[in-house]
Short mmCIF file of C-alpha atoms and ligand atoms in Angstrom, two decimals:
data_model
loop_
_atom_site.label_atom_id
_atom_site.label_comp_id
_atom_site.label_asym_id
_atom_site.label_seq_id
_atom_site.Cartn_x
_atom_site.Cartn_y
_atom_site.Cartn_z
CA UNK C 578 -34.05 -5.55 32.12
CA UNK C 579 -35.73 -4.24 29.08
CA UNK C 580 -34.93 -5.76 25.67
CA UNK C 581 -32.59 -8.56 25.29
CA UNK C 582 -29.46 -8.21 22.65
CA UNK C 583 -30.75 -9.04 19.57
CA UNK C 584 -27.21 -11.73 18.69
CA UNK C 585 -27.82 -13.56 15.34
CA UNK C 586 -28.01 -17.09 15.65
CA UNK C 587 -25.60 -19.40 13.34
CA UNK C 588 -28.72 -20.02 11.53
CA UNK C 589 -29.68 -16.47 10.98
CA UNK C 590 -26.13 -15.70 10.54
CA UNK C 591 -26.05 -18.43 7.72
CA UNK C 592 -28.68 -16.73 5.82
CA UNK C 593 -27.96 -12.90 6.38
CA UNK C 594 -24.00 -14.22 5.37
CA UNK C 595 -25.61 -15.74 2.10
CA UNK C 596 -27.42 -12.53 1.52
CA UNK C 597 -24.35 -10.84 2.00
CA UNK C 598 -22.58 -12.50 0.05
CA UNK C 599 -24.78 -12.38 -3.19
CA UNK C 600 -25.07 -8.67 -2.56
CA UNK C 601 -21.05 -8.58 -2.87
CA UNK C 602 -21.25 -10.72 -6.12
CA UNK C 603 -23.71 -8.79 -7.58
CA UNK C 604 -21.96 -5.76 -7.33
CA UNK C 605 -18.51 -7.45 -8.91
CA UNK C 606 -20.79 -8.58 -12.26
CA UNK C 607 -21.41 -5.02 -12.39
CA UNK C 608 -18.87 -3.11 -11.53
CA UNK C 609 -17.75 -2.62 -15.07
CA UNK C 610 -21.31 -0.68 -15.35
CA UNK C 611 -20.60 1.85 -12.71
CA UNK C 612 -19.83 5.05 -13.20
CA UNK C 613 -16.06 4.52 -11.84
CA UNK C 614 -15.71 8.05 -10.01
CA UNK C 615 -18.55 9.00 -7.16
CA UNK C 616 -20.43 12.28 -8.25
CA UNK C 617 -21.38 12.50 -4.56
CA UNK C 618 -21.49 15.99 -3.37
CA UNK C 619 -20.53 16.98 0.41
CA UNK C 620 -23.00 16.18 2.33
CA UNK C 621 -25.03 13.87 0.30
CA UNK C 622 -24.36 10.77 1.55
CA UNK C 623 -25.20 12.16 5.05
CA UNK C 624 -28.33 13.94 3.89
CA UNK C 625 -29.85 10.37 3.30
CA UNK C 626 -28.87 9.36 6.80
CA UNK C 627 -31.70 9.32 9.62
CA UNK C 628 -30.71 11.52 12.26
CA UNK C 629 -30.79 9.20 14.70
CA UNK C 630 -29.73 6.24 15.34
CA UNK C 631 -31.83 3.83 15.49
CA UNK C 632 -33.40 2.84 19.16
CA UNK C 633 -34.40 -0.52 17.93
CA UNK C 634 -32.74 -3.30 15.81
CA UNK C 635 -33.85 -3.47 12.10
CA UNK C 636 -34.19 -6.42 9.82
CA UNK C 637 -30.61 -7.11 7.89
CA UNK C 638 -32.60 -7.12 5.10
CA UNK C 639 -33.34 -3.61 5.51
CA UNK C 640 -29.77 -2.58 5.95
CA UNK C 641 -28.73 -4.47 2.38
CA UNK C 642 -30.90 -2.23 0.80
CA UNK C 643 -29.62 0.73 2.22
CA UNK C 644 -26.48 -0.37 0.67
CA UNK C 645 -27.58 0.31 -2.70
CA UNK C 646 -29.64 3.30 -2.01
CA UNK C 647 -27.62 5.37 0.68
CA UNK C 648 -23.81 3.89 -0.03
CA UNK C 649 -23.61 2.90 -3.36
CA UNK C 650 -23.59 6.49 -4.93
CA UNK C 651 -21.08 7.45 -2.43
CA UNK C 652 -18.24 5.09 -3.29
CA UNK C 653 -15.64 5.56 -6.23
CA UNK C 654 -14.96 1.86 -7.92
CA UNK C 655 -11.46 0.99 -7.05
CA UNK C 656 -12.22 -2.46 -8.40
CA UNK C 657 -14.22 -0.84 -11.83
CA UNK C 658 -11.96 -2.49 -15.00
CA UNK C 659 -11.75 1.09 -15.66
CA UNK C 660 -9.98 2.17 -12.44
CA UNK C 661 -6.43 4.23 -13.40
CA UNK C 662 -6.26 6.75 -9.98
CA UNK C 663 -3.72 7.07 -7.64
CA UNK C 664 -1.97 3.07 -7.40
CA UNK C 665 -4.45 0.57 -7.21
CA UNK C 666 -6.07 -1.11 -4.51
CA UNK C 667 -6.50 -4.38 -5.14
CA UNK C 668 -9.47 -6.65 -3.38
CA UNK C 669 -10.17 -10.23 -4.71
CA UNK C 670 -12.83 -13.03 -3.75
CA UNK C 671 -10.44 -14.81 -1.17
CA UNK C 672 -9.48 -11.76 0.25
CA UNK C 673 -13.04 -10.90 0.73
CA UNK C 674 -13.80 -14.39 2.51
CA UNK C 675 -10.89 -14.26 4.34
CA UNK C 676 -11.67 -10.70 6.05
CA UNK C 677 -15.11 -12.52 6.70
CA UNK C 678 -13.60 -15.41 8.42
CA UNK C 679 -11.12 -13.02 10.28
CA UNK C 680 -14.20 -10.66 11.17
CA UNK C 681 -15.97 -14.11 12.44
CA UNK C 682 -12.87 -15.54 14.56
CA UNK C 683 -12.67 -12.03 16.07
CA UNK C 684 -9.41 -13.39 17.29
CA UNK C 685 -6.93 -10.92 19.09
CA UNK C 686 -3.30 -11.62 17.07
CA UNK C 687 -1.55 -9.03 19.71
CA UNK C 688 0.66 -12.14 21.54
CA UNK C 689 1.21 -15.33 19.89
CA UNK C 690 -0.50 -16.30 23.36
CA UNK C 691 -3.62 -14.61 22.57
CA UNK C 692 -3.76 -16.68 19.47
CA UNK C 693 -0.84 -18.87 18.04
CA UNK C 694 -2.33 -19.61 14.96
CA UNK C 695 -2.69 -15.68 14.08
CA UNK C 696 1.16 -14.89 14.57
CA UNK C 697 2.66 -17.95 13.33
CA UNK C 698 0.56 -18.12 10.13
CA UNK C 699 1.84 -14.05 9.75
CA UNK C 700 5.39 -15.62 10.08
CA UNK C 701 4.86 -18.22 7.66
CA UNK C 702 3.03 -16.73 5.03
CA UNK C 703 5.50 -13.66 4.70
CA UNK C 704 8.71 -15.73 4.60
CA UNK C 705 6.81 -17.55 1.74
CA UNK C 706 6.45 -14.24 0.53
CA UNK C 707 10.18 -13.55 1.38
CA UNK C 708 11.66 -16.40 -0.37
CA UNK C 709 9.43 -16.17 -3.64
CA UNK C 710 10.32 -12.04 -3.96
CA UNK C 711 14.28 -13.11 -3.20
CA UNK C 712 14.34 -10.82 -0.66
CA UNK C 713 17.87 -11.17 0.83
CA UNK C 714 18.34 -13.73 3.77
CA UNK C 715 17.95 -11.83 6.93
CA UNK C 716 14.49 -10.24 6.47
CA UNK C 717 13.15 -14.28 6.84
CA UNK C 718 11.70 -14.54 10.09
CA UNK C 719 11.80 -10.99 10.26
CA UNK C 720 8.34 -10.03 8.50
CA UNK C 721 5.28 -8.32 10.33
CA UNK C 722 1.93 -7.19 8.50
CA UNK C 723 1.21 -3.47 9.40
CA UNK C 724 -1.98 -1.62 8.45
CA UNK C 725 -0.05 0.67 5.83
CA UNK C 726 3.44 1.45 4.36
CA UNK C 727 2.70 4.53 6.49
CA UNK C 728 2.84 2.70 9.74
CA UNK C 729 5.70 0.27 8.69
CA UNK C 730 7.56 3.69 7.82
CA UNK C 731 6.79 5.53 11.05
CA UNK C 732 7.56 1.61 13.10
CA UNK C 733 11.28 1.83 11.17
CA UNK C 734 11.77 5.47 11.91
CA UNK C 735 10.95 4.47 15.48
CA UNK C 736 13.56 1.42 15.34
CA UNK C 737 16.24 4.06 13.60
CA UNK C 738 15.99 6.66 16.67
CA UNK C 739 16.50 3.78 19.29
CA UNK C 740 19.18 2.45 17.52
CA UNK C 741 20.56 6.31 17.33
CA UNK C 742 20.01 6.73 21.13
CA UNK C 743 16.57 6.94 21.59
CA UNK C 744 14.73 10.03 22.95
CA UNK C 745 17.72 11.79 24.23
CA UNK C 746 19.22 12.12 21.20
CA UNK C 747 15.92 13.41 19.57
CA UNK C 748 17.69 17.03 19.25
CA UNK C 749 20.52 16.29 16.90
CA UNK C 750 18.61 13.60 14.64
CA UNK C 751 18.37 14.33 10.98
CA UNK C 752 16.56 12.30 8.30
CA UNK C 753 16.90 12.26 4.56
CA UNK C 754 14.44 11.13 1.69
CA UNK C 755 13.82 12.32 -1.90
CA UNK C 756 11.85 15.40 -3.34
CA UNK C 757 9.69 12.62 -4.72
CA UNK C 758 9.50 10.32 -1.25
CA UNK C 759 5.69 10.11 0.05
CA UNK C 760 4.40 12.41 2.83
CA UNK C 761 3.99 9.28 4.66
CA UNK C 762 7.62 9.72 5.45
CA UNK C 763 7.63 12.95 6.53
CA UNK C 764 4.50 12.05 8.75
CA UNK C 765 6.90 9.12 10.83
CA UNK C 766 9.10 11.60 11.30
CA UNK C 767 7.04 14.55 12.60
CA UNK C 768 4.92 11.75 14.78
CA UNK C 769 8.63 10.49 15.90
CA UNK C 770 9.53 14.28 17.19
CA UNK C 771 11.92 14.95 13.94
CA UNK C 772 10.19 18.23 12.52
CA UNK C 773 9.90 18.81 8.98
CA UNK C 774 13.25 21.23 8.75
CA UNK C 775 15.50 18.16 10.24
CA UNK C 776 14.52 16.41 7.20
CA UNK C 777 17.01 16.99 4.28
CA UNK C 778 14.82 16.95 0.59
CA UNK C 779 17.73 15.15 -1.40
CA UNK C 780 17.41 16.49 -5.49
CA UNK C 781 16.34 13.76 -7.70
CA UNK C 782 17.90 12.93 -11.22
CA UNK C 783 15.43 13.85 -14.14
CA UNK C 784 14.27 9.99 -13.87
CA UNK C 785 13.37 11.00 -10.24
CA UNK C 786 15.44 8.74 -8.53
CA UNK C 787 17.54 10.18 -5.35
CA UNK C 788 21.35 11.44 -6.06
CA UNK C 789 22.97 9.53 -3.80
CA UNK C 790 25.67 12.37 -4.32
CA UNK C 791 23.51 14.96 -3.22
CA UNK C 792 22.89 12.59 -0.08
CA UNK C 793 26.16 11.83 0.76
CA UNK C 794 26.90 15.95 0.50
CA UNK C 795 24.00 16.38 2.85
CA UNK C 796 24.67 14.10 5.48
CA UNK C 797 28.82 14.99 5.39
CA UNK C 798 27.38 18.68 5.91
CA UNK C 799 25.23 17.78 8.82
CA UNK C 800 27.72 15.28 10.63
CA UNK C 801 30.13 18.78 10.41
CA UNK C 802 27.62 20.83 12.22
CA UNK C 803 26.92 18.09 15.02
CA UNK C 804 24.00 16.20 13.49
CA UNK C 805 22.91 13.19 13.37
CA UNK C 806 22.28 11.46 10.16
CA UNK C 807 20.24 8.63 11.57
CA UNK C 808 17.35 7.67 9.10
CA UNK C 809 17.72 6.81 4.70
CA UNK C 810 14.14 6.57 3.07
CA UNK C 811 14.55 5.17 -0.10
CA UNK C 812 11.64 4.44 -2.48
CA UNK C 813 11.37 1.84 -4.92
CA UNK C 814 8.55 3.48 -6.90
CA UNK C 815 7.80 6.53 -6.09
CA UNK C 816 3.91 7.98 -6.19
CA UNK C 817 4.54 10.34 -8.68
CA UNK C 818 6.31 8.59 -11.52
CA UNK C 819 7.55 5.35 -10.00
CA UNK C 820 10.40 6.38 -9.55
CA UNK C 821 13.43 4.38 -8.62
CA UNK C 822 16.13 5.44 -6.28
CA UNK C 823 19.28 3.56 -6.45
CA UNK C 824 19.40 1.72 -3.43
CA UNK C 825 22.75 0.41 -3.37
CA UNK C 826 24.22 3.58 -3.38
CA UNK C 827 21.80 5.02 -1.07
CA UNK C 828 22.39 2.15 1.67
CA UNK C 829 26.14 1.94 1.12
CA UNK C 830 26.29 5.71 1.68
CA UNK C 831 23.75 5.47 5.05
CA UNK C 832 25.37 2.65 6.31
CA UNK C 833 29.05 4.16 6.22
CA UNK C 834 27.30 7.01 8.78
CA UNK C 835 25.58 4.29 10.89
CA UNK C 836 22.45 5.72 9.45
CA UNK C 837 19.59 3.22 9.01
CA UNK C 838 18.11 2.90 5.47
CA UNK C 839 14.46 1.98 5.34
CA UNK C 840 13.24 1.11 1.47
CA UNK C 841 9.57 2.05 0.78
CA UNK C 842 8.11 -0.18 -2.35
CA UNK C 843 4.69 0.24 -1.38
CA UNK C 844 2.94 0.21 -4.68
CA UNK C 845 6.13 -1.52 -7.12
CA UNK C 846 7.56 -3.64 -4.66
CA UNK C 847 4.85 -6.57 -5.22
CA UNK C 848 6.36 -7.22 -9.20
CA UNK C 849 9.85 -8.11 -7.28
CA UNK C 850 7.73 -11.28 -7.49
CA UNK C 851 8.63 -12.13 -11.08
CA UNK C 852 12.31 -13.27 -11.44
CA UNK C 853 12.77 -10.54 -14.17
CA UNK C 854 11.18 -7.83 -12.00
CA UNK C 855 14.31 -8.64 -9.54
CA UNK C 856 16.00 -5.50 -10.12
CA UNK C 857 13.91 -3.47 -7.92
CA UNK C 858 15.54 -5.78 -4.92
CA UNK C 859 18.64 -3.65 -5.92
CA UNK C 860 20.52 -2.89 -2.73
CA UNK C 861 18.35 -4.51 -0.46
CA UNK C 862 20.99 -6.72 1.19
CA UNK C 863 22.73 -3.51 2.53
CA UNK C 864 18.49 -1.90 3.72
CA UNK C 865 17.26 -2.64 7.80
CA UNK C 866 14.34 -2.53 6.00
CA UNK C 867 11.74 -2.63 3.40
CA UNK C 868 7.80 -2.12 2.78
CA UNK C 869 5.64 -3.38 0.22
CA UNK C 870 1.97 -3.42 0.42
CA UNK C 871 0.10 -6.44 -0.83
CA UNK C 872 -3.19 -4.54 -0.59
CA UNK C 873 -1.95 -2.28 -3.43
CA UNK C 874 -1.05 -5.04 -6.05
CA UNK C 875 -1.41 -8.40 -5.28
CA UNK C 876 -5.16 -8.93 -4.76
CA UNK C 877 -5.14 -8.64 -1.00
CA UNK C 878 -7.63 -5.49 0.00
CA UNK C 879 -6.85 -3.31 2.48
CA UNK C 880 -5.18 -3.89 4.78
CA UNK C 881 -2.01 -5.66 4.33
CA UNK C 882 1.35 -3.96 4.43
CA UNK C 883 3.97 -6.47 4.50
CA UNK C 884 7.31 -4.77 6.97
CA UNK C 885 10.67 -6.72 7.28
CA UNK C 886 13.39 -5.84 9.35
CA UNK C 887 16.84 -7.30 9.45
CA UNK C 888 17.43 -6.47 13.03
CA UNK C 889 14.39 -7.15 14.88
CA UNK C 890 15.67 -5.95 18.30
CA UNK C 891 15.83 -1.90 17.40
CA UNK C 892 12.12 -2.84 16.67
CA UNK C 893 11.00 -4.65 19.47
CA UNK C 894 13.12 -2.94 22.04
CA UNK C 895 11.53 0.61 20.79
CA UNK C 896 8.16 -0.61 21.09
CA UNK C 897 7.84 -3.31 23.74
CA UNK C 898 6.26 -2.65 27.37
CA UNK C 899 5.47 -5.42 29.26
CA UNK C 900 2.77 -5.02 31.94
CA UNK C 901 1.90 -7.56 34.47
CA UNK C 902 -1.65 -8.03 32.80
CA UNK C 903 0.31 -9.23 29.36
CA UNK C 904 2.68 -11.82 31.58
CA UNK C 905 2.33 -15.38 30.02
CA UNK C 906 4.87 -18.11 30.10
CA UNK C 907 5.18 -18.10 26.34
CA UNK C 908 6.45 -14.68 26.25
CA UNK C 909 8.87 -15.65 28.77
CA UNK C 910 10.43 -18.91 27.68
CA UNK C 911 11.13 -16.26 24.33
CA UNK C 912 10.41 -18.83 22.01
CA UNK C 913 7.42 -16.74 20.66
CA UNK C 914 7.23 -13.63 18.30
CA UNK C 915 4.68 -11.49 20.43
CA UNK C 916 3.16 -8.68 17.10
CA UNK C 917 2.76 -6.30 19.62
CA UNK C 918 6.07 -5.34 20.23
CA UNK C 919 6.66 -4.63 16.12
CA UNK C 920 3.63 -2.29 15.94
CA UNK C 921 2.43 1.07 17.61
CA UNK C 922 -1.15 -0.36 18.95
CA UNK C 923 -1.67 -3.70 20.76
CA UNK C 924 -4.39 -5.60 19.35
CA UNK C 925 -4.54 -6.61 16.06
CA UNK C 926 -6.61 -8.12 13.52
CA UNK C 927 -5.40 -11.68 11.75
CA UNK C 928 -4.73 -10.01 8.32
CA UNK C 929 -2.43 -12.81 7.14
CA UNK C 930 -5.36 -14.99 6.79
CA UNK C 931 -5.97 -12.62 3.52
CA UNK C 932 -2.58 -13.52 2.32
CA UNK C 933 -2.82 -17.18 3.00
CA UNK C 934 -6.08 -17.41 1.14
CA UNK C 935 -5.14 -15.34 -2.14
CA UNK C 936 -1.50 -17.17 -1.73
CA UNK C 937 -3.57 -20.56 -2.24
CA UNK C 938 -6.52 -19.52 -4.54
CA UNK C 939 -4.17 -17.88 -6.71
CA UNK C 940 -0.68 -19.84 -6.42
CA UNK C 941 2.79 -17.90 -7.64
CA UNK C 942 2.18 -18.50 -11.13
CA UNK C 943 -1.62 -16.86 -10.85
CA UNK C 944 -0.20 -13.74 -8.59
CA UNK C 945 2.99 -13.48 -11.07
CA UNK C 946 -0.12 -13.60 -14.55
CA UNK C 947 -1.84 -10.94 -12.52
CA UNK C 948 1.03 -8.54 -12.32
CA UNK C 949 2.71 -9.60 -15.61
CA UNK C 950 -0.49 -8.55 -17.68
CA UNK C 951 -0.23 -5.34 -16.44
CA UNK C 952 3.38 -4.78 -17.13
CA UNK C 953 2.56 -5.49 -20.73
CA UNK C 954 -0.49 -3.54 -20.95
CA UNK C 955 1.77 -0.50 -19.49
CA UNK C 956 4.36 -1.45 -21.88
CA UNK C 957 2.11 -0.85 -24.74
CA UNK C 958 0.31 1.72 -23.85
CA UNK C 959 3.89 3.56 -23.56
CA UNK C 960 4.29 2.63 -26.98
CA UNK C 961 0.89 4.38 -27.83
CA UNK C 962 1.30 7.62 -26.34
CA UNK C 963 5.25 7.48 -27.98
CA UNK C 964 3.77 7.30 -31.27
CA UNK C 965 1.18 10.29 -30.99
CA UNK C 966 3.01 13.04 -32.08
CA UNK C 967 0.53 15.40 -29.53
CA UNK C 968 1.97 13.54 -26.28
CA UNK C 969 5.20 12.84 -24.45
CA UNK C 970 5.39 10.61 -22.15
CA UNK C 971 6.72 12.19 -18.72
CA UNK C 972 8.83 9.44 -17.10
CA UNK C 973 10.46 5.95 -17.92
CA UNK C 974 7.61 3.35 -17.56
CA UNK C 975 8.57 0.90 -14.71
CA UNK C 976 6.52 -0.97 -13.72
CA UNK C 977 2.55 -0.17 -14.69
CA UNK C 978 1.95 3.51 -14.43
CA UNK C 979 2.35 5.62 -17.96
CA UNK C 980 3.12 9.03 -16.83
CA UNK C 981 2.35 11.62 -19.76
CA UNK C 982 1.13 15.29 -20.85
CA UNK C 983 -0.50 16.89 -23.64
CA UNK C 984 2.65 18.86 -25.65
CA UNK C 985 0.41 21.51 -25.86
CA UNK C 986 1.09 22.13 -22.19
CA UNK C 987 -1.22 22.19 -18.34
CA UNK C 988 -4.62 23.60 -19.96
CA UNK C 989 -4.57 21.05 -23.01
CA UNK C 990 -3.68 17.78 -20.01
CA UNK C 991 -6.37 18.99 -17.46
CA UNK C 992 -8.82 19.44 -20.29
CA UNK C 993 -8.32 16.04 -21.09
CA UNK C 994 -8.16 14.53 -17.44
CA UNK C 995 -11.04 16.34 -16.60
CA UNK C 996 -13.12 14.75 -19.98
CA UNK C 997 -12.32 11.25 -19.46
CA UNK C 998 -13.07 11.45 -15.53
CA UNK C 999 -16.67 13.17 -16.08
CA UNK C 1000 -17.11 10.20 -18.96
CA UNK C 1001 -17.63 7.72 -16.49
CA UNK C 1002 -15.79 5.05 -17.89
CA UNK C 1003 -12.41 5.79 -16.73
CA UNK C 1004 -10.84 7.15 -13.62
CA UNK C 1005 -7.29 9.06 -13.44
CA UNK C 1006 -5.75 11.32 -11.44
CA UNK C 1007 -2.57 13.69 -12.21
CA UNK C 1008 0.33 15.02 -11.03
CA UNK C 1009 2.63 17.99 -11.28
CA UNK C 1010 6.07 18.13 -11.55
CA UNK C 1011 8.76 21.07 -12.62
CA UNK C 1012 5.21 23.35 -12.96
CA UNK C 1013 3.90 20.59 -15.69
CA UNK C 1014 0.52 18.39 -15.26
CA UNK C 1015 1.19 15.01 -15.83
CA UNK C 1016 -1.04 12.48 -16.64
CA UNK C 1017 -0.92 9.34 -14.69
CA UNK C 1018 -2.51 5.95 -15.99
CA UNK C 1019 -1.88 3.66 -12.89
CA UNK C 1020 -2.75 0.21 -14.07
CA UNK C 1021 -3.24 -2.44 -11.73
CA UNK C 1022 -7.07 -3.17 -11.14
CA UNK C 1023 -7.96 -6.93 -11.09
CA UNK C 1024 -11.24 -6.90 -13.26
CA UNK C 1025 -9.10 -4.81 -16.05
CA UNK C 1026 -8.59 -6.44 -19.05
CA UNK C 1027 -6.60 -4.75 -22.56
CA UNK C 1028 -9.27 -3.59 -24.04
CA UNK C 1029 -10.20 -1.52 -21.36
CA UNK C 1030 -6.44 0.44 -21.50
CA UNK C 1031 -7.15 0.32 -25.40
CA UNK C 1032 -10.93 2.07 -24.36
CA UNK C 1033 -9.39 4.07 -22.71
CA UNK C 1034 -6.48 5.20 -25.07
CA UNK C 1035 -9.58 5.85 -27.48
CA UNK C 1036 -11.10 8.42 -24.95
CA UNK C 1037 -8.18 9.93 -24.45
CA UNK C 1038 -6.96 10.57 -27.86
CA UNK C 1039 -10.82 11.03 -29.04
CA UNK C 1040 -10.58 14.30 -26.21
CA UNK C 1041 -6.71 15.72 -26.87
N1 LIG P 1369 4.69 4.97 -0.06
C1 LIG P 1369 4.43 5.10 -1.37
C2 LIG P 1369 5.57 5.10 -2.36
C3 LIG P 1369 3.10 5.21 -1.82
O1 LIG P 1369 2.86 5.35 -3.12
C4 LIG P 1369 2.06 5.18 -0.87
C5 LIG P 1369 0.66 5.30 -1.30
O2 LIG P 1369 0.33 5.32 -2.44
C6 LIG P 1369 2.38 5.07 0.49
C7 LIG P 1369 3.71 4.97 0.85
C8 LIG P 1369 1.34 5.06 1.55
O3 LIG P 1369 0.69 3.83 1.59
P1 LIG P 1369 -0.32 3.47 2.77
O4 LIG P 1369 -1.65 3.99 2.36
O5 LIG P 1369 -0.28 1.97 2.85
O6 LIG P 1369 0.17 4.11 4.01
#
């Protein structure tokens, strides 16, 4: 038989878990000490690797260490205070513990059969979520965590083509999204068998947000030459600039062509939480449905993208196969949401357990502090680069991303990006739009506090 499995006991799991643990802790005291970007070259991480795996088991101690030695310089701080990059991607203690408890369980969610307490607590915890954003009436009941906005966008693309007529109608289908939409939609399409040239770029107004003239002159042009107009993405927040397209219009002019108008909010759709964020809800009543990722902005680490449908069926009836080996008399009696049929794989992890934890450690008014502080910081930090005669800021501010350039032009913005990256302190990224660099301060870290934006504000104007 050769050498038994080498299973941790409780006991053993106790006391790796509490080493574990501290290790985690230790790293959040000092994450504002890290250099936020990894200077990892290709290759390095690897280079430190044995070449083997290893033939027998190793003390846990032994793999902690490697932590700091072998991963540690390989990872880029999305947690560091001074974290600006792409959107955020928040973590938080009782997400942590609850991805440990999930990990622990190692419960399948994939029918509520296979675990009851997996899909109903999904159900309940994002029609809390639901009622608290005011998101209108008929997405309650209809939530389902994906793994990403990108999957929730390729599941409503799915639901759109079986509504349209399913495969057979794959030739004439034609979808329509921004200039400014994320490649994620593009991606559901091509996946869904819509190539990239049945996908109609709609201009954007110099606030990039969609014309919903341009749209409606699209789809009247395609519905002359035989097309179908079957799938709307709107964004609430686009990547670039935040960007916000106006969804009424969009959804009134999709829904007058029985097209079906899906509204990503991946990164901005979390602030809908505060009553006087509510205008990003705009239009939703008229959307089949909407995205918003709590493991971008409110504390719950990836992943956690919450999707909401109003008309479950085009979902489930896209998705759902029923072999024998899945028959159980809960399915049947149809008094049970079975995940599986909302998402592309089967199994599934119980994710909502992060939500339920931050939703109690944290409460409304906690969540609503976390994203309010960073509105204000944003806020003021527009106000700082307004009053510098050498910037201009590049788009409205939002929600919390400052968008901005050097007036001096590309070389005088990248010189500056590139200084405050290799300083360690600070991590941005940048974008480019109409042939400019833009500068984009995405705020939304948890450990951040002002003075870090005001740090970094120093850098930045200490480097233009
Ligand atoms: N949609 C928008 C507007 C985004 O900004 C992003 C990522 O930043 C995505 C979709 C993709 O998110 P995910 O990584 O959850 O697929």
């Amino acid at each position: 038989m050769g050498e038994r499995p080498n299973h941790m006991s409780p006991e053993e799991f106790r006391q790796a878990g509490y080493q574990a643990v501290d290790w985690v802790a230790d790293y959040m005291a000092r994450l504002g000490d890290l250099p936020v970007k990894s200077s990892a070259h290709p290759g390095d991480v690897r280079a430190m690797l044995p070449a083997e795996a290893p033939k027998h088991g190793e003390d846990f101690s032994e793999v902690l260490a490697d932590l700091g030695r072998v991963i540690l310089p390989g990872i880029t701080h999305w947690q560091a205070p001074g974290f600006f990059a792409y959107f955020s991607a928040n973590a938080s203690g009782p997400s942590a513990l609850a991805d440990l408890v999930s990990s622990g369980l190692g419960a399948q969610g994939m029918m509520w059969d296979t675990g009851p307490a997996v899909t109903e607590l999904e159900q309940h915890v994002l029609d809390w979520l639901a009622v608290e954003m005011d998101l209108p009436e008929k997405f309650r009941g209809n939530g389902v965590i994906q793994d990403s906005a990108s999957s929730s966008t390729l599941c409503a693309v799915l639901a759109a083509r079986h509504r349209a007529g399913g495969i057979n109608a794959l030739p004439n289908l034609v979808a329509y999204a921004s200039e400014q939409a994320h490649s994620s939609v593009e991606k559901g399409l091509r996946v869904a068998g819509i190539p990239a040239d049945r996908m109609r770029p709609i201009a954007t107004t110099p606030d990039y947000a969609m014309r919903a003239d341009h749209l409606a002159y699209e789809i009247v042009k395609d519905k002359n030459d035989g097309l179908t107009p079957f799938f709307v993405a709107a964004t609430v927040g686009t990547t670039a600039t935040t960007g916000i397209d106006p969804v009424t219009e969009v959804a009134w002019v999709a829904s007058n062509f029985d097209a079906w108008t899906h509204v990503d909010a991946a990164f901005a759709g979390t602030a809908a939480l505060c009553p006087e964020m509510r205008f990003l809800n705009a239009g939703l009543e008229t959307a089949d449905s909407y995205v918003f990722n709590p493991h971008k902005w409110l504390l719950t680490s990836f992943d956690c993208s919450a999707f909401y449908v109003a008309d479950r069926a085009s979902l489930t009836e896209a998705l759902s196969i029923a072999p024998e080996y899945l028959r159980n008399p809960a399915s049947e009696s149809g008094t049970v949401v079975d995940y599986r049929d909302w998402q592309v794989p089967l199994g599934r992890r119980f994710r909502a357990l992060k939500l339920w934890f931050v939703l109690r450690h944290y409460g409304l008014e906690g969540l609503r502090a976390h994203i309010r502080r960073h509105l204000a910081w944003a806020r003021e930090l527009t106000e700082w680069v307004e009053s510098d005669h050498r910037f201009e800021l590049a788009a409205p501010t939002v929600v919390s991303l400052v968008c901005f350039r050097h007036k001096d032009g590309n070389k005088a913005t990248s010189r500056i990006l590139e200084a405050v990256n290799q300083s360690g302190r600070a991590y941005l990224t940048s974008t480019a739009l109409g042939g400019q660099i833009i500068l984009r301060v995405a705020i939304g870290s948890p450990q951040t506090e002002r003075h870090h934006i005001e740090d970094l504000w120093n850098l930045i104007q200490s480097v233009a």
